[in-house]
Structure formats: C-alpha cells, structure tokens
Amino acid sequence: MTIQILRLLIAPFALMLMATLVLFSNLSSLSAELQLLIITLPYLLGAANLLLGFLFNQSRLLLAAFNLLGAYALIQFCLQTPLQQPDTYVLFSLLSLLMPINHLVICLAPERGLLNRGAWLRLLVPLAAYLALWFLWHQQLLGYWLGHLPMLLLDLIAENHYLSEGATWLFAITLILNAIVFSLRRTRADAALFVSLLTMPALFFWFDLKQISPLLFTCIQLMLCQALISHSHQLAFIDELTGLPARRALQEQLSSLGQRYTLAMMDIDHFKQFNDRHGHDAGDQVLRMVAAQLKQVGGGGRVFRYGGEEFTVLFRGKTEADVLPHLEQLRESIAHYPLHLRQPNRSENTKVGRQQRQPGKKARDSDKALQVTISIGLCERGPMQLHSDEVMQLADKALYAAKRAGRNRTLANSQLTRRRRRSSQADFA
C-alpha cells in the first residue's frame, strides 16, 4: 500500500520541485515574449485538460482544471494592483478561502463521469462564485467588507508574507481530508489533487514574487495533465480486473523483441463450466487468483492478460528449456492453491476472513476449497518462426494440444514437432 502511494506521488512531486526551482530563479532577465508565454501557459494547459477530461470522461480532473482556470483568470485580471487597496485585499482574502473549498468539493466527489446532473452542478458553482467576485470587484463593492473580515483573515502567519491564519487553517483541514481520500482511493487523479492542494498555499504565501501565479498554475495544470494521460494509458494497457498488462501492452512488447525469446500461452481449464456453475463473480475471483499466482513467475517472465481466461508470459532472451521449470512451478502452484470463494457475508478484512474459513468451522458446499488448473503451451523463436505472430500461433497450438492431452499440463512446440517427425517416420516405414 505504501509503495503504491509513493509511486503515484512521484510524478506530481517531481513537477512541484521543478516549479520551485524555476520560481526562485531570475525570471526578470527573460524577454518580454517569453514572459508573455509564461503568463499564457496556464490558459493553454487548462484548455487542454478540459478537452482531455471531456474525452476521457474524467469529471473530477476536468472540474479541477476549470477551478484553476477561474482562479487564475481572477488573479490576472483583478489582482495585479497592490494589496493595500481595500477591494484588492478583500478579493485576495476571499480567493484564498474559495480555492481550497472548491478543491475539497472536487476531491470528495465520487468519479461518476460527466453524464450526470451533479457533475455539471459542481461545474456551475465555482463559475458562479468567481463571476460574483469579479463583478463585486469591478463595481468596487468589496472594499466595504474590509471592516467586517474576521481577524483570522487579517492576521498573517508570517511577516512580509500574505497567507492569513484563517486561510492556513483551511488549507490544513482540506489537506488532511484530501490525504485521507487519497489513501483510501489510491488513484492518479487523487495523487494529482493532493499535491496540487499542497502547492496552493505557496501562491498566497509568496504572492509578491514575480510570475508566481503563472508558474504555480502551470505546475498544477501539468499535474492534472499527467494524471489524465496516465489514466488513458492505464485504460489502454492495464487490465482492470487483474491489474496485469493487457493485450495491447503485449502487442507493443512483441513489436520490439530481440532475436531470442519464448512465448507461453495459458488457459484456465473448464472456465466456462465454472462460470456457469458458480456465477461470473466467482469467475472473476478465479481470474484474480490465477493472475496473482502468475505474477510470481520466475526466469524474468512478464505476464499479460491476453483476453477472457487466457494469459501470456513473455520470456526475453530465454529458450524453451530455460523457462519450462518456471512454467511447471506456476502450473503446480495454481493446481495446489485452495481457492475459497468469497461469500456475501465474508468480511473484507483479511484476518477476519481467514478466521471465517478456519477448518474447525462447519463448511457449506459453496465454502469448500475449489481446485483450479491451467494448461500451458509455449514456443521459442527459431529460424523457422521469424515473426512474433508465428511464434504466438505455435504457442497457441501447443496450448490446445495440452488441453487435448488431458489439461493441467505444459507442452512445448518442440515436443509437438518431435511427435510429428516420429509419426511421419512411422508412416514411411
């Protein structure tokens, strides 16, 4: 769990570190054209994130990009004057509260896509809030509220900086809640939202630094963009049920193989009958169990879910003789694995679930351990099979030969070749 969270945080934190290094460099020496480009970048990246969020049906990342665009536009159009002016300071204070509140609402919302009323309502709320602030600022009505602001918004946490105590407390609360949501969901979207919220207080703390808002908003939009692209990659290359690389990832690997490799095709025996008898939920449990066992393959093999109940293991730089012991070990580990189907009343807690399955407890038929077996066919790339499609076809033939021979066994293409040669010699004699 901890390793998974750290992996999700690597890219957002790298972007945040990059923005920090640029922020404290000498930007005043840049040409006017480059400074204009820096100011424009958040708009361009925000528009790209809106498009990607729409195409990938990711409502939370789309809403986060929209929230950032609204806040950035407000800063660029209304907060380019000294904060000593009453209207400007009130707008700055209210914005320091509105940004984390909007961000928290987006973070807590479930991901249900864009085709629902709730998503569009969450889109209209920040839009209406930012438009209302812009209208009040434009009419110079915000200055009248300066005397009514609570002391938490007037007292700053550090001298010569602009983050108020009230905004600090609000950022801290929202950050804790965001961290809890991230630890529970553990998605790339939540990682990007968490790190972007971690970045936002710096905007208000160092608000007087030159080009701070374009740089930080560019950094945050890049975090969202990275999460959207990673999400699309996961949809295309990772099987959601088993967590294994999918068929498209296998095709990409096959296009860049070397001169020597071995390919193994695997199929779960009698899977259709198992599904018909126990149901598709039980079938999913079988697929997850088999995938978990296959992940333990030795010999440098990489496992893919080919489709349905079929899996593929690719061994780079290995011969059939090299990989046969590892495949046999896999087959035996699956055949001897006691699979207990998860019942509706079984606890999600691993320890409690293990206690429910103790041998001393009376077991129903549906609670008894089931045996799952696989058949394996493999083929090594040789001088007669130069293309990966030919290697896969021969591995597939070996797989079905293993099934015809009684299932729960491993059969190599070279064994089939020797059998055909012996058969042809006997016919000739």
XYZ file of C-alpha atoms in Angstrom:
429
model
C 0.000 0.000 0.000
C 2.776 2.450 0.970
C 4.789 1.612 -2.174
C 1.721 2.125 -4.352
C 1.052 5.546 -2.796
C 4.700 6.591 -3.261
C 4.621 5.553 -6.922
C 1.527 7.657 -7.507
C 3.171 10.681 -5.864
C 6.491 10.568 -7.741
C 5.393 12.446 -10.877
C 3.356 15.204 -9.115
C 6.149 15.865 -6.614
C 8.724 15.997 -9.433
C 6.635 18.654 -11.177
C 6.269 20.606 -7.947
C 10.043 20.513 -7.370
C 10.634 21.712 -10.933
C 8.263 24.656 -10.431
C 10.007 25.553 -7.154
C 13.414 25.668 -8.825
C 12.106 27.874 -11.645
C 10.200 30.091 -9.212
C 13.294 31.151 -7.307
C 15.406 31.666 -10.426
C 15.925 35.039 -12.079
C 12.863 35.455 -14.321
C 13.271 39.192 -14.753
C 16.038 38.585 -17.308
C 13.644 36.807 -19.667
C 12.483 38.578 -22.796
C 9.020 40.096 -22.975
C 7.913 37.376 -25.403
C 8.939 34.586 -23.019
C 7.249 36.288 -20.075
C 4.060 36.574 -22.127
C 4.326 32.868 -22.933
C 4.678 32.045 -19.227
C 1.534 34.052 -18.466
C -0.382 32.288 -21.269
C 0.693 28.721 -20.420
C -1.891 28.120 -17.632
C -4.701 29.006 -20.043
C -3.361 26.686 -22.737
C -2.789 23.773 -20.354
C -6.144 24.357 -18.665
C -7.930 24.241 -22.029
C -6.048 21.029 -22.902
C -7.081 19.477 -19.572
C -10.709 20.429 -20.164
C -10.574 18.677 -23.526
C -8.802 15.580 -22.148
C -11.150 15.401 -19.168
C -14.124 15.528 -21.516
C -12.705 12.910 -23.898
C -11.748 10.515 -21.074
C -14.959 11.239 -19.097
C -12.984 12.293 -16.004
C -15.246 14.771 -14.236
C -13.060 15.461 -11.179
C -9.916 16.350 -13.133
C -11.978 18.418 -15.553
C -13.558 20.304 -12.639
C -10.136 20.817 -11.025
C -8.782 22.297 -14.267
C -11.840 24.538 -14.534
C -11.451 25.676 -10.919
C -7.815 26.588 -11.577
C -8.697 28.465 -14.763
C -11.294 30.557 -12.925
C -8.927 31.400 -10.069
C -6.036 32.195 -12.423
C -8.162 34.485 -14.593
C -9.341 36.313 -11.481
C -5.746 36.815 -10.332
C -4.565 38.036 -13.737
C -7.430 40.469 -14.280
C -8.083 41.717 -10.738
C -5.047 41.142 -8.524
C -2.342 42.936 -10.477
C -2.669 46.010 -8.214
C -1.185 46.475 -4.703
C -2.935 44.536 -1.935
C -3.046 47.690 0.163
C -6.153 48.704 -1.760
C -9.291 47.557 0.146
C -11.058 45.952 -2.848
C -7.949 44.052 -3.857
C -7.191 42.774 -0.359
C -10.753 41.556 0.238
C -10.726 39.776 -3.123
C -7.352 38.211 -2.298
C -8.637 37.031 1.110
C -11.860 35.552 -0.272
C -9.955 33.817 -3.073
C -7.605 32.197 -0.524
C -10.719 30.595 1.012
C -12.643 29.817 -2.157
C -9.860 27.886 -3.905
C -9.349 25.211 -1.207
C -13.119 24.898 -0.625
C -13.775 24.266 -4.319
C -10.820 21.902 -4.424
C -12.121 19.936 -1.436
C -15.579 19.567 -3.001
C -13.959 18.188 -6.153
C -11.730 15.844 -4.143
C -14.595 14.392 -2.070
C -16.893 13.914 -5.061
C -17.127 10.388 -6.496
C -15.983 9.829 -10.052
C -19.208 9.254 -11.998
C -18.267 10.804 -15.309
C -19.801 13.839 -16.936
C -23.183 12.417 -17.900
C -24.928 13.297 -14.653
C -26.500 16.395 -13.145
C -24.150 16.509 -10.153
C -21.030 16.967 -12.294
C -22.454 19.953 -14.152
C -23.752 21.450 -10.901
C -20.235 21.248 -9.434
C -19.029 22.971 -12.599
C -21.511 25.849 -12.285
C -20.913 26.563 -8.587
C -17.236 27.713 -8.881
C -18.072 29.552 -12.114
C -20.835 31.486 -10.370
C -18.575 32.201 -7.364
C -15.706 33.554 -9.474
C -18.059 35.620 -11.630
C -19.667 37.065 -8.487
C -16.248 38.036 -7.075
C -15.238 39.618 -10.379
C -18.496 41.603 -10.556
C -18.174 42.874 -6.970
C -14.540 43.828 -7.541
C -15.376 45.551 -10.823
C -18.118 47.556 -9.102
C -15.682 48.387 -6.262
C -18.056 46.895 -3.698
C -15.611 44.532 -1.990
C -13.792 47.310 -0.122
C -16.834 47.895 2.083
C -16.375 44.395 3.546
C -12.841 45.055 4.784
C -14.023 46.153 8.226
C -16.199 43.022 8.532
C -13.482 40.491 7.810
C -12.635 38.258 10.801
C -9.237 38.707 12.417
C -8.163 35.300 11.119
C -8.171 36.785 7.619
C -6.365 39.946 8.702
C -3.615 38.323 10.807
C -0.819 36.878 8.649
C 1.150 33.768 9.620
C 4.497 35.416 8.797
C 5.730 38.954 8.440
C 6.151 40.258 4.874
C 4.062 37.365 3.535
C 0.415 37.296 2.575
C -1.099 33.997 3.736
C -3.585 34.660 6.534
C -4.071 32.475 9.596
C -7.628 31.647 8.523
C -6.534 30.508 5.080
C -3.715 28.475 6.668
C -6.149 26.599 8.897
C -8.490 25.986 5.974
C -5.665 24.680 3.781
C -4.527 22.396 6.619
C -8.018 20.931 7.115
C -8.622 20.392 3.414
C -5.156 18.860 3.027
C -5.842 16.327 5.792
C -9.196 15.375 4.270
C -7.610 15.145 0.827
C -4.860 12.903 2.203
C -7.475 10.577 3.741
C -9.375 10.340 0.456
C -6.135 9.674 -1.425
C -5.078 6.917 0.981
C -8.455 5.209 0.525
C -8.826 5.536 -3.252
C -5.158 5.496 -4.307
C -5.746 6.777 -7.854
C -3.592 9.029 -10.025
C -6.330 11.645 -10.017
C -6.316 11.796 -6.203
C -2.499 11.961 -6.168
C -2.581 14.955 -8.527
C -5.331 16.646 -6.489
C -3.430 16.083 -3.239
C -0.115 17.510 -4.473
C -1.823 20.417 -6.226
C -3.557 21.357 -2.962
C -0.186 21.092 -1.246
C 1.160 23.616 -3.778
C -1.637 26.198 -3.487
C -0.650 27.824 -0.140
C 2.686 28.843 -1.697
C 0.767 31.030 -4.130
C -0.662 33.175 -1.350
C 2.403 32.982 0.914
C 4.810 34.328 -1.763
C 2.228 36.309 -3.712
C 4.651 39.209 -4.206
C 7.173 37.098 -6.159
C 7.352 37.861 -9.859
C 5.407 35.426 -12.075
C 4.464 33.191 -9.136
C 0.863 32.681 -10.235
C 1.704 31.680 -13.867
C 4.398 29.245 -12.704
C 2.389 27.567 -9.962
C -0.780 27.332 -12.042
C 1.277 25.895 -14.908
C 2.756 23.351 -12.498
C -0.658 22.323 -11.158
C -2.191 22.086 -14.627
C 0.728 19.870 -15.646
C -0.025 17.608 -12.661
C -3.622 17.255 -13.834
C -2.472 16.658 -17.416
C -0.063 13.945 -16.267
C -2.876 12.259 -14.297
C -5.208 12.357 -17.316
C -2.582 10.909 -19.663
C -1.667 8.208 -17.119
C -5.353 7.354 -16.758
C -5.740 6.957 -20.521
C -2.592 4.800 -20.625
C -3.969 2.600 -17.853
C -7.268 2.166 -19.705
C -5.431 1.139 -22.848
C -2.627 -1.015 -21.427
C -3.745 -2.341 -17.996
C -6.468 -4.905 -17.379
C -8.759 -3.500 -14.709
C -9.830 -6.830 -13.178
C -6.407 -8.444 -12.684
C -4.095 -5.430 -12.741
C -1.930 -7.151 -15.369
C -0.756 -5.527 -18.602
C -3.418 -6.094 -21.252
C -3.281 -7.397 -24.820
C -2.322 -4.031 -26.277
C 0.700 -3.891 -23.970
C 1.688 -7.378 -25.181
C 1.448 -6.260 -28.817
C 3.697 -3.303 -28.042
C 6.265 -5.619 -26.435
C 6.138 -8.056 -29.361
C 6.962 -5.249 -31.774
C 10.324 -4.613 -30.093
C 11.644 -8.086 -29.267
C 15.178 -9.311 -29.887
C 16.446 -12.408 -31.660
C 15.713 -14.829 -28.827
C 12.608 -15.144 -26.701
C 9.993 -17.685 -25.652
C 6.261 -17.095 -25.520
C 3.864 -19.093 -23.335
C 0.082 -19.127 -23.773
C -2.040 -20.213 -20.790
C -5.715 -21.023 -20.446
C -7.812 -21.824 -17.347
C -9.254 -25.310 -17.668
C -13.070 -25.677 -17.800
C -13.525 -21.962 -17.070
C -16.875 -21.717 -18.886
C -18.291 -24.603 -16.858
C -17.009 -22.951 -13.687
C -18.722 -19.700 -14.625
C -21.993 -21.470 -15.423
C -21.971 -23.342 -12.110
C -20.721 -20.691 -9.675
C -21.507 -17.403 -11.427
C -19.452 -14.642 -13.003
C -18.431 -13.138 -9.642
C -16.777 -16.424 -8.762
C -15.185 -16.445 -12.214
C -13.681 -13.040 -11.506
C -12.219 -14.396 -8.264
C -10.615 -17.250 -10.213
C -9.107 -14.814 -12.718
C -7.694 -12.634 -9.937
C -6.241 -15.662 -8.131
C -4.589 -17.004 -11.287
C -3.224 -13.537 -12.107
C -1.793 -13.204 -8.590
C -0.014 -16.556 -8.946
C 1.270 -15.728 -12.413
C 2.835 -12.520 -11.110
C 5.203 -14.752 -9.107
C 6.727 -16.253 -12.264
C 10.495 -16.576 -12.243
C 13.012 -16.524 -15.055
C 12.369 -12.888 -15.938
C 8.933 -13.622 -17.389
C 6.419 -10.821 -17.890
C 2.742 -11.705 -17.594
C -0.122 -10.308 -19.707
C -3.836 -10.952 -19.752
C -4.468 -11.926 -23.350
C -8.259 -11.948 -23.063
C -11.032 -13.882 -21.330
C -9.422 -16.725 -19.379
C -6.196 -16.651 -21.440
C -2.873 -15.300 -20.208
C 0.509 -14.858 -21.866
C 4.008 -14.932 -20.370
C 6.887 -13.468 -22.339
C 10.494 -14.505 -21.600
C 13.107 -12.295 -23.278
C 16.412 -13.954 -24.146
C 15.232 -17.390 -22.914
C 14.875 -20.778 -24.574
C 12.128 -23.353 -24.023
C 14.477 -25.362 -21.815
C 15.180 -22.263 -19.694
C 11.555 -21.434 -18.990
C 9.969 -24.885 -18.664
C 10.851 -25.288 -14.932
C 9.368 -21.870 -14.128
C 6.165 -22.608 -16.038
C 5.815 -26.006 -14.403
C 6.216 -24.386 -10.990
C 3.471 -21.911 -11.883
C 1.129 -24.651 -13.074
C 1.634 -26.675 -9.902
C 1.217 -23.671 -7.587
C -2.147 -22.871 -9.186
C -3.270 -26.516 -9.139
C -2.490 -26.785 -5.406
C -3.951 -23.418 -4.438
C -7.049 -23.854 -2.185
C -9.479 -21.341 -3.642
C -12.288 -20.371 -1.250
C -14.946 -18.341 -2.996
C -15.756 -15.095 -1.226
C -19.257 -15.305 0.217
C -21.550 -12.260 0.556
C -21.276 -12.372 4.376
C -17.485 -12.750 4.374
C -15.588 -9.831 5.857
C -13.383 -7.677 3.621
C -10.799 -7.728 6.413
C -8.160 -10.331 5.567
C -7.694 -11.529 9.166
C -11.418 -11.821 9.885
C -11.995 -13.558 6.540
C -9.266 -16.100 7.391
C -10.957 -16.826 10.720
C -14.251 -17.404 8.937
C -12.522 -20.058 6.808
C -10.926 -21.960 9.724
C -11.062 -25.764 9.358
C -12.938 -26.138 12.643
C -15.933 -24.261 11.316
C -18.622 -26.215 9.527
C -18.304 -25.513 5.820
C -21.078 -25.435 3.296
C -20.501 -26.821 -0.183
C -20.039 -23.320 -1.525
C -17.370 -22.666 1.130
C -15.215 -25.685 0.234
C -11.888 -25.133 -1.465
C -12.077 -25.432 -5.239
C -9.297 -26.655 -7.491
C -8.324 -24.566 -10.474
C -5.892 -25.792 -13.109
C -4.317 -24.271 -16.197
C -2.902 -25.644 -19.417
C 0.223 -24.123 -20.951
C 1.639 -24.102 -24.444
C 4.943 -22.461 -25.307
C 7.114 -21.749 -28.313
C 10.643 -20.450 -28.722
C 11.507 -18.108 -31.559
C 13.613 -20.051 -34.020
C 14.952 -19.718 -37.567
C 11.643 -21.007 -38.938
C 9.488 -18.588 -36.915
C 10.898 -15.156 -37.550
C 7.716 -13.189 -36.863
C 6.097 -12.885 -33.413
C 2.676 -13.792 -34.883
C 4.040 -17.192 -35.965
C 5.538 -17.779 -32.521
C 2.216 -16.947 -30.870
C 0.270 -19.218 -33.230
C 2.593 -22.143 -32.498
C 2.359 -21.494 -28.736
C -1.421 -21.452 -29.116
C -1.336 -24.790 -30.972
C 0.796 -26.260 -28.201
C -1.726 -24.953 -25.654
C -4.657 -26.711 -27.345
C -2.590 -29.836 -27.748
C -2.031 -29.755 -23.967
C -5.795 -29.466 -23.474
C -6.493 -32.381 -25.799
C -3.886 -34.421 -23.900
C -5.857 -34.101 -20.664
C -5.363 -30.489 -19.451
C -3.358 -29.342 -16.413
C -0.063 -29.788 -18.235
C 2.669 -27.882 -20.039
C 3.534 -28.647 -23.634
C 6.252 -27.052 -25.770
C 6.110 -26.610 -29.521
C 9.369 -28.539 -29.897
C 7.676 -31.587 -28.322
C 4.894 -31.408 -30.926
C 7.494 -31.126 -33.691
C 9.297 -34.260 -32.466
C 5.976 -36.135 -32.270
C 5.107 -35.172 -35.860
C 8.537 -36.292 -37.064
C 8.231 -39.678 -35.336
C 4.716 -40.085 -36.755
C 5.846 -39.309 -40.307
C 8.799 -41.720 -39.996
C 6.434 -44.490 -38.817
C 4.101 -43.864 -41.771
C 7.068 -44.008 -44.192
C 8.292 -47.308 -42.700
